[in-house]
mmCIF file of C-alpha atoms in Angstrom:
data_model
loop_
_atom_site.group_PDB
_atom_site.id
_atom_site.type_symbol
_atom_site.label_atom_id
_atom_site.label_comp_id
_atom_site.label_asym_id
_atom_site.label_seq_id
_atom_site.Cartn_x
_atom_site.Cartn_y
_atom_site.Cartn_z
ATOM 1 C CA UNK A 362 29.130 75.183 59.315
ATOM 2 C CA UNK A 363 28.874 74.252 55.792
ATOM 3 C CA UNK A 364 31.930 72.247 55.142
ATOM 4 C CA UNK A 365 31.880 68.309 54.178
ATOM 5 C CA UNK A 366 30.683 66.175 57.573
ATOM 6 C CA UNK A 367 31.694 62.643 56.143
ATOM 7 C CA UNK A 368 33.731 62.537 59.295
ATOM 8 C CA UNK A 369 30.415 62.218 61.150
ATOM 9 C CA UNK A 370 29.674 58.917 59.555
ATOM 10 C CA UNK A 371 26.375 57.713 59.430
ATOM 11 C CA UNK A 372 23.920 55.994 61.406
ATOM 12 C CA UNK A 373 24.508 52.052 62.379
ATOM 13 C CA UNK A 374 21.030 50.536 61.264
ATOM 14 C CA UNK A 375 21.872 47.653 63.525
ATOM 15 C CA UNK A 376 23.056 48.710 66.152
ATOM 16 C CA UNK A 377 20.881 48.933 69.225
ATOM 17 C CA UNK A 378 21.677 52.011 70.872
ATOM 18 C CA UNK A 379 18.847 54.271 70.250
ATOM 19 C CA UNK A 380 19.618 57.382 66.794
ATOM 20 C CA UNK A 381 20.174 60.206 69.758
ATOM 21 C CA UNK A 382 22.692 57.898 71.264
ATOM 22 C CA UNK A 383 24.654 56.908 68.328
ATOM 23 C CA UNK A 384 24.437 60.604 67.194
ATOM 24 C CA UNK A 385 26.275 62.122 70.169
ATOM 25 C CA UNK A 386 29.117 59.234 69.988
ATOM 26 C CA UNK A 387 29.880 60.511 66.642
ATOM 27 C CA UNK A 388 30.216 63.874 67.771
ATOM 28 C CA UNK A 389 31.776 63.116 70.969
ATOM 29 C CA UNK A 390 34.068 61.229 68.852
ATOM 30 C CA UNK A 391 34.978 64.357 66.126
ATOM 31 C CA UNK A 392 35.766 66.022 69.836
ATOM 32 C CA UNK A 393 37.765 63.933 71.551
ATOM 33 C CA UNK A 394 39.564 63.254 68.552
ATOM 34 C CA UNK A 395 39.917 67.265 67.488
ATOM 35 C CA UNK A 396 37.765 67.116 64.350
ATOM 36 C CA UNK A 397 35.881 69.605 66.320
ATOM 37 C CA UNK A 398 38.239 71.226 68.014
ATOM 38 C CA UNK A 399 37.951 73.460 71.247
ATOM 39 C CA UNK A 400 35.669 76.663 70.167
ATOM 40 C CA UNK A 401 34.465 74.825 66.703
ATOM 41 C CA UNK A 402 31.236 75.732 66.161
ATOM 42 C CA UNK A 403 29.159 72.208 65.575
ATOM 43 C CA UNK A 404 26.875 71.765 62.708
ATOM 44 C CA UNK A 405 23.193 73.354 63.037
ATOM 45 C CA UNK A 406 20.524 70.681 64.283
ATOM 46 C CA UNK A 407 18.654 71.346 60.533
ATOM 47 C CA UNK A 408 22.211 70.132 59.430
ATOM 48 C CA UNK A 409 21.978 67.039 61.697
ATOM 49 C CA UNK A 410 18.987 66.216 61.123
ATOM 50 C CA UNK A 411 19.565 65.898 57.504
ATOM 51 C CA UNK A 412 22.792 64.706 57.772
ATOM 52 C CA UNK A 413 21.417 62.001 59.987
ATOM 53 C CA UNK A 414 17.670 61.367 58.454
ATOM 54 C CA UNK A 415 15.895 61.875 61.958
ATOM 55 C CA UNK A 416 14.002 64.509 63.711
ATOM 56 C CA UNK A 417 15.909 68.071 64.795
ATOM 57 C CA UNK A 418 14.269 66.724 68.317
ATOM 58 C CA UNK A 419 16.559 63.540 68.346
ATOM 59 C CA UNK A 420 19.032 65.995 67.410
ATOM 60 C CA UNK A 421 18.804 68.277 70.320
ATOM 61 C CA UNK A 422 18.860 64.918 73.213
ATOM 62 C CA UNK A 423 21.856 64.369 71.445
ATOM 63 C CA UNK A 424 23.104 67.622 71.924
ATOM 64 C CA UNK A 425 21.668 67.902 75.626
ATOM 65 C CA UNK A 426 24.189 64.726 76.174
ATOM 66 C CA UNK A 427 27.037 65.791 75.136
ATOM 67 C CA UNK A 428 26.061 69.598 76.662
ATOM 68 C CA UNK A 429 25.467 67.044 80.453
ATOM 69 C CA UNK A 430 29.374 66.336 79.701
ATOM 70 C CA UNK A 431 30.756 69.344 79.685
ATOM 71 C CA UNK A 432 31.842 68.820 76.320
ATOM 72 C CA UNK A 433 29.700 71.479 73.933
ATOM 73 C CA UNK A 434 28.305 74.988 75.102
ATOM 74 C CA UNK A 435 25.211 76.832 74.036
ATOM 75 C CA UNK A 436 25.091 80.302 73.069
ATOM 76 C CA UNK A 437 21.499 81.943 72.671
ATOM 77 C CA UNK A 438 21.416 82.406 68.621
ATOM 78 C CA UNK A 439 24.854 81.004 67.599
ATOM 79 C CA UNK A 440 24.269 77.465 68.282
ATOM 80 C CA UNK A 441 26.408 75.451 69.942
ATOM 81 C CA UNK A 442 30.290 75.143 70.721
ATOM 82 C CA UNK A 443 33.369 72.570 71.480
ATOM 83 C CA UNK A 444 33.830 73.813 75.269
ATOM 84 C CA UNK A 445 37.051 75.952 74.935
ATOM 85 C CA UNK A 446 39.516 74.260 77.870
ATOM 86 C CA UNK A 447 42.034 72.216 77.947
ATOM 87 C CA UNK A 448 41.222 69.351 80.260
ATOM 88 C CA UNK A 449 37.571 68.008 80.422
ATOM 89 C CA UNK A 450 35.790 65.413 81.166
ATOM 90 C CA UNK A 451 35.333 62.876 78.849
ATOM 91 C CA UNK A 452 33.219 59.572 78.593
ATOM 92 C CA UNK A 453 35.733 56.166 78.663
ATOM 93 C CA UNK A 454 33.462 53.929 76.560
ATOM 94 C CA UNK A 455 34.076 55.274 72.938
ATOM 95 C CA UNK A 456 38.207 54.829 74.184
ATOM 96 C CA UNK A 457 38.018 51.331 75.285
ATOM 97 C CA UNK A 458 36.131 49.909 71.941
ATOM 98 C CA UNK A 459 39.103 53.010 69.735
ATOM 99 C CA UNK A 460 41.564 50.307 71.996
ATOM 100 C CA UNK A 461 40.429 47.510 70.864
ATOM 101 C CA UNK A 462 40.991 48.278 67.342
ATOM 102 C CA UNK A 463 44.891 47.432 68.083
ATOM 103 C CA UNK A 464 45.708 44.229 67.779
ATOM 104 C CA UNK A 465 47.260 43.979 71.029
ATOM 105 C CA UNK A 466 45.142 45.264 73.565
ATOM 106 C CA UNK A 467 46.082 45.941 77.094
ATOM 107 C CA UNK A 468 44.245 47.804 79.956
ATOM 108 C CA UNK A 469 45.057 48.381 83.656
ATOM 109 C CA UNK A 470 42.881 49.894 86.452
ATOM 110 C CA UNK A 471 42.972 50.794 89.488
ATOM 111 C CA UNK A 472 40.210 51.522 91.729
ATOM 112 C CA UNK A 473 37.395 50.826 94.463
ATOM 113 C CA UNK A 474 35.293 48.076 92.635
ATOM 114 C CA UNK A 475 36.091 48.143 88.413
ATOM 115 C CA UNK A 476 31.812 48.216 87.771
ATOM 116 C CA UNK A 477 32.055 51.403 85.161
ATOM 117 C CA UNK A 478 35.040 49.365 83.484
ATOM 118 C CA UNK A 479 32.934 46.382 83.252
ATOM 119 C CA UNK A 480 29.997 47.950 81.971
ATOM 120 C CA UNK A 481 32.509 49.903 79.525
ATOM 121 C CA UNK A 482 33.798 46.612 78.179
ATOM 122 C CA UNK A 483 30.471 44.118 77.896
ATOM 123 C CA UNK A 484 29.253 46.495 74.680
ATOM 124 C CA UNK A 485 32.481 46.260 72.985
ATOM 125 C CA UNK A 486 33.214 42.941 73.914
ATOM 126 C CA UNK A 487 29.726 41.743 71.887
ATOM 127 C CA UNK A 488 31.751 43.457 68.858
ATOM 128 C CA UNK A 489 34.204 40.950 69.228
ATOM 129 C CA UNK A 490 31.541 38.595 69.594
ATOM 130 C CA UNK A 491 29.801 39.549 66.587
ATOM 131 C CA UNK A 492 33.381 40.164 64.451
ATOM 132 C CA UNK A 493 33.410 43.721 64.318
ATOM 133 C CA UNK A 494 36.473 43.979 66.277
ATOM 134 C CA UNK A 495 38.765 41.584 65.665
ATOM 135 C CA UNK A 496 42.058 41.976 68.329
ATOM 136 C CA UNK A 497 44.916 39.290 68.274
ATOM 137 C CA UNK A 498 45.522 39.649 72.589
ATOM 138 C CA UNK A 499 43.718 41.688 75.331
ATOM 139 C CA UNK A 500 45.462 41.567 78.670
ATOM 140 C CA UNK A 501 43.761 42.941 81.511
ATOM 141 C CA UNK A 502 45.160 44.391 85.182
ATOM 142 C CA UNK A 503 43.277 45.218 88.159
ATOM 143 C CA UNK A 504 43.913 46.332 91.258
ATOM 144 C CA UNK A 505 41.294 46.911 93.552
ATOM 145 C CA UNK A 506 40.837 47.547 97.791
ATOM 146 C CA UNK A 507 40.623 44.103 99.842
ATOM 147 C CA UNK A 508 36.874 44.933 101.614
ATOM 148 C CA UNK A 509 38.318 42.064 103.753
ATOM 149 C CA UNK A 510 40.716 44.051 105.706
ATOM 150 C CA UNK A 511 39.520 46.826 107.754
ATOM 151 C CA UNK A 512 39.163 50.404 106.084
ATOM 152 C CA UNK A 513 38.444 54.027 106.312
ATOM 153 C CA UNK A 514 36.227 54.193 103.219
ATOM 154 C CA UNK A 515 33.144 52.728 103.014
ATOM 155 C CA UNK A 516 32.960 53.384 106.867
ATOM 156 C CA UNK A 517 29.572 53.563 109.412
ATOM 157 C CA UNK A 518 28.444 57.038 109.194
ATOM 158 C CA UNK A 519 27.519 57.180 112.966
ATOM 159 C CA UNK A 520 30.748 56.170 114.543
ATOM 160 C CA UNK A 521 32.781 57.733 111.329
ATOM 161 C CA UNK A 522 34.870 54.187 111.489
ATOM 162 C CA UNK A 523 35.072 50.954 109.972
ATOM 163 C CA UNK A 524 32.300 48.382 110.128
ATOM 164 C CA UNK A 525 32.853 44.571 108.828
ATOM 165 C CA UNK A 526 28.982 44.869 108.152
ATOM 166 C CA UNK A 527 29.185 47.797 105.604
ATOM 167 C CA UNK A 528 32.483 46.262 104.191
ATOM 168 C CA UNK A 529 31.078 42.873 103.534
ATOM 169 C CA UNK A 530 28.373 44.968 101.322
ATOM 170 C CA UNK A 531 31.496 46.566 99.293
ATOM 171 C CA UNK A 532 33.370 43.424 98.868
ATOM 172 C CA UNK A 533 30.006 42.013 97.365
ATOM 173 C CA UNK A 534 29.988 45.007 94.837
ATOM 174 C CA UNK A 535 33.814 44.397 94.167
ATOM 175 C CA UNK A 536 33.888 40.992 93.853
ATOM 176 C CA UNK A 537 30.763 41.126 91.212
ATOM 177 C CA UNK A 538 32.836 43.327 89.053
ATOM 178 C CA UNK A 539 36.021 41.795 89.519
ATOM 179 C CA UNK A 540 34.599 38.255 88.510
ATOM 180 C CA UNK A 541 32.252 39.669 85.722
ATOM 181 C CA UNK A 542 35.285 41.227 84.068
ATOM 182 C CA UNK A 543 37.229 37.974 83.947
ATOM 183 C CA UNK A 544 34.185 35.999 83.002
ATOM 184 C CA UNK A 545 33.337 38.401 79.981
ATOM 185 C CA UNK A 546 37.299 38.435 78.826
ATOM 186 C CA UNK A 547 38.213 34.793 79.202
ATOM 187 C CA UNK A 548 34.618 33.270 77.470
ATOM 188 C CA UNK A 549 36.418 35.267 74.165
ATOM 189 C CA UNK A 550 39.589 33.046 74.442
ATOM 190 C CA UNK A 551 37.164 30.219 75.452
ATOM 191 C CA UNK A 552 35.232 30.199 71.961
ATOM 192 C CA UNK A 553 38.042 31.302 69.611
ATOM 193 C CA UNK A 554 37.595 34.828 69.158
ATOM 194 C CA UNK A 555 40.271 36.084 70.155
ATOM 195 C CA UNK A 556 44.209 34.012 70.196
ATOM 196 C CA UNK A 557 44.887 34.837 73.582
ATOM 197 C CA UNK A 558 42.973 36.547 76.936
ATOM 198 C CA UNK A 559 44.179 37.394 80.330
ATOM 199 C CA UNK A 560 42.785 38.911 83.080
ATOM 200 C CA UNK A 561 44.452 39.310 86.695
ATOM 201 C CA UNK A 562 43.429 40.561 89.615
ATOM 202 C CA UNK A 563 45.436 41.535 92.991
ATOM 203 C CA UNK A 564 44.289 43.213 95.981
ATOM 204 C CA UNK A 565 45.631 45.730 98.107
ATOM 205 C CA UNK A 566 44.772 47.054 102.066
ATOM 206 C CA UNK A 567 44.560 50.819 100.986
ATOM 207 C CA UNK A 568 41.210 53.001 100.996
ATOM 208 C CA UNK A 569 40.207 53.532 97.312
ATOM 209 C CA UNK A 570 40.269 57.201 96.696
ATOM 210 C CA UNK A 571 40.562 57.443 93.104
ATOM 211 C CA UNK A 572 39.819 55.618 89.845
ATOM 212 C CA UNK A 573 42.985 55.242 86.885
ATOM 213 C CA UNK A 574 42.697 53.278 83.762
ATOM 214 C CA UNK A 575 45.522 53.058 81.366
ATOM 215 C CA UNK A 576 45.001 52.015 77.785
ATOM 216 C CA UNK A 577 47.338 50.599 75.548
ATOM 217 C CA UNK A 578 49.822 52.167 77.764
ATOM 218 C CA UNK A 579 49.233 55.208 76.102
ATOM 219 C CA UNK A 580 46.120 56.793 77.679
ATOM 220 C CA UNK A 581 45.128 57.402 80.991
ATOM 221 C CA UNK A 582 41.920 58.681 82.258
ATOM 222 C CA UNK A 583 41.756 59.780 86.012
ATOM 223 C CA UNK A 584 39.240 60.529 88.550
ATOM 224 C CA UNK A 585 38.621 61.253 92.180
ATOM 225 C CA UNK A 586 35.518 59.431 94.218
ATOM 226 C CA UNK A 587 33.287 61.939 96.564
ATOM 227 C CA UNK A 588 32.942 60.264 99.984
ATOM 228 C CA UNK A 589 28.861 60.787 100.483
ATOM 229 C CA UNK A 590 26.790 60.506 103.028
ATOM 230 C CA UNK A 591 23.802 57.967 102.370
ATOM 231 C CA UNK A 592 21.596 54.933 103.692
ATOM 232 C CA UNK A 593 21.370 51.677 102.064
ATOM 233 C CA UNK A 594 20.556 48.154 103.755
ATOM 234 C CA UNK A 595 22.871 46.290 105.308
ATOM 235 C CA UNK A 596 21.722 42.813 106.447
ATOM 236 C CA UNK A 597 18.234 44.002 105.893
ATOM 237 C CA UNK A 598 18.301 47.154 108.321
ATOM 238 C CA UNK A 599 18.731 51.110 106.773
ATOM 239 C CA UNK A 600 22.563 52.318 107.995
ATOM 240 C CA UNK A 601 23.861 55.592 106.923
ATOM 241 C CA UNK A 602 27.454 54.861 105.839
ATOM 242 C CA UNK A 603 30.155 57.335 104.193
ATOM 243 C CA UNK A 604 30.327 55.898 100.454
ATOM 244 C CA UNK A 605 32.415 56.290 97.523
ATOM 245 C CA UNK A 606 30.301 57.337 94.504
ATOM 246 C CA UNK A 607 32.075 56.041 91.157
ATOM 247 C CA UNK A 608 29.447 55.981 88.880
ATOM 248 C CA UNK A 609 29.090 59.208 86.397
ATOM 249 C CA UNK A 610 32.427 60.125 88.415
ATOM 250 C CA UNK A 611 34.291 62.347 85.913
ATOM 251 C CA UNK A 612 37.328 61.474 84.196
ATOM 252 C CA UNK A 613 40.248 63.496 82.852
ATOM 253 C CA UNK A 614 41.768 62.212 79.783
ATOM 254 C CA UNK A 615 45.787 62.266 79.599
ATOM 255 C CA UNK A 616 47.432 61.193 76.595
ATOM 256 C CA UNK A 617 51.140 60.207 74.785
ATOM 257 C CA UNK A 618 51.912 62.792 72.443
ATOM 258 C CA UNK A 619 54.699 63.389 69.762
ATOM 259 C CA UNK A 620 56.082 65.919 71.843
ATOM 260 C CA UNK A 621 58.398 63.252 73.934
ATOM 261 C CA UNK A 622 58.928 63.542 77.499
ATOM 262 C CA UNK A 623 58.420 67.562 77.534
ATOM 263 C CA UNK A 624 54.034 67.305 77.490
ATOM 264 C CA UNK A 625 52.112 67.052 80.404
ATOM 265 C CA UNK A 626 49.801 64.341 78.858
ATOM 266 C CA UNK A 627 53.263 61.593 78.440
ATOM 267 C CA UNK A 628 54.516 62.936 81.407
ATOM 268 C CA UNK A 629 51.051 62.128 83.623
ATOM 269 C CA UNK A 630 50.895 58.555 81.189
ATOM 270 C CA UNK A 631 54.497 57.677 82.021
ATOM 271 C CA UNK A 632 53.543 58.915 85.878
ATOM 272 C CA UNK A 633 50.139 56.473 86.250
ATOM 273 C CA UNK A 634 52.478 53.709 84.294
ATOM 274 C CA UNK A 635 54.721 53.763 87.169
ATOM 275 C CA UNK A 636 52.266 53.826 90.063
ATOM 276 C CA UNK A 637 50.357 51.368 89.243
ATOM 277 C CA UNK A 638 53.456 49.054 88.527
ATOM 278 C CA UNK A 639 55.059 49.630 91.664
ATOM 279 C CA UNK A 640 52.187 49.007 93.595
ATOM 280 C CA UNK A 641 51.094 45.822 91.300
ATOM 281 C CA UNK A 642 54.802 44.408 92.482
ATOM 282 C CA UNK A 643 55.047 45.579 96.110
ATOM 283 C CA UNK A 644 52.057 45.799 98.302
ATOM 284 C CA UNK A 645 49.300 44.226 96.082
ATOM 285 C CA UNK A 646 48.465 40.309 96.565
ATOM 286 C CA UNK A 647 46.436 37.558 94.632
ATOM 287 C CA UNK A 648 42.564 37.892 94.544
ATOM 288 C CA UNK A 649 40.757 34.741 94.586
ATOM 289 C CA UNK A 650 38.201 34.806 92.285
#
């Protein structure tokens, strides 16, 4: 691959994120966006390198990150490849801060506890911070399991059934998240940064089974939580519980397209638009932060 790779950009001096990090965002970014489309062959790691100004090794735990995703193949004396399919699984971060570059930002989720969505936002919310995003409104929806009311998932392994002692644990978990996500938001309309902030939250007695974030109301990204056997503490004693596992869970990027109501992707967006309304307006109730 030869051609101009200005559409890599270059390397953020200041940023902290360490030259293998920021290098596979930019790619990731070329992929997800289809400057590298699906069987592109990426640029060699010399090309990187020098592209870049770092060692071919940085290079190549860039590469091994974005290889971890599913979203580049190695073949033995080619190099390496997009991954030729058409839905994969793709990382949520570089979307949320691409969302915040609107000037009216909204997200909605919809899941077990909202820690992956909190941790997405806190980096791009320092850009805000520090001016490098500058949005006029973020508005923020979620919608998340009430660990006060008995459930099916997380559940006692032993007796396969629900136990107040293993739900108290998950309703600490949720309600960190949940309150760490309006914190972060509302300290931006607090100071001035950004015109106006809202975050809401509203429960709901169902088992979480799945994640869904919708941005802008014109992406979606969905994914399914394993139930997994494993032993934590619970008031200071080992329990084997069934658990939802929703960290490095991966998520399937849907998307509105110029193709109207007849593609899959505004067809799933307009879908997820109307779940999460409906169930935001029926069945879901105030969360008391």
């Amino acid at each position: 691959m030869t051609e101009n790779l200005d559409f890599l950009g270059e390397l953020d001096p200041d940023d902290p994120k360490q030259a293998s990090q920021q290098i596979a965002n930019k790619l990731r970014a070329a992929i997800l966006t289809r400057r590298l489309a699906p069987g592109d062959k990426l640029p060699s790691q010399p090309e990187l390198a020098a592209r870049y100004g770092v060692a071919r090794e940085t290079v190549k735990r860039a590469l091994d990150l974005l290889r971890t995703e599913r979203l580049i193949v190695s073949r033995q004396g080619s190099g390496a490849f997009v991954r030729a399919q058409t839905q994969r699984a793709v990382e949520l971060r570089p979307h949320i801060e691409a969302a915040f570059e609107r000037p009216h930002v909204t997200i909605d989720f919809a899941g077990f506890s909202g820690e992956t969505l909190r941790d997405a936002l806190a980096e791009t919310l320092d850009k805000v911070r520090v001016g490098r995003l500058a949005p006029e409104a973020i508005t923020v929806r979620i919608l998340i399991s009430d660990m006060t009311a008995p459930m099916a998932l997380p559940s006692r392994a032993e007796t396969q059934s629900d136990d107040p002692a293993v739900r108290e644990r998950a309703e600490r978990i949720t309600r960190r998240a949940a309150d760490g996500i309006i914190d972060q938001v509302t300290e931006l309309g607090d100071l001035g940064l950004v015109r106006s902030t809202a975050v809401e939250v509203r429960l709901h007695r169902a088992s979480p089974l799945f994640k869904l974030y919708i941005l802008n109301n014109e992406e979606v990204f969905y994914g399914f939580y394993p139930v997994v056997e494993r032993t934590v503490s619970i008031k200071g004693e080992p329990m084997a519980i069934y658990d939802l596992m929703g960290k490095d869970v991966p998520l399937f990027h849907y998307a509105v397209t110029d193709d109207s109501d007849t593609s899959h992707g505004t067809q799933f967006v307009e879908a997820s638009r109307q779940w999460f309304d409906s169930v935001w307006s029926t069945i879901a109730y105030r969360y008391d932060a």
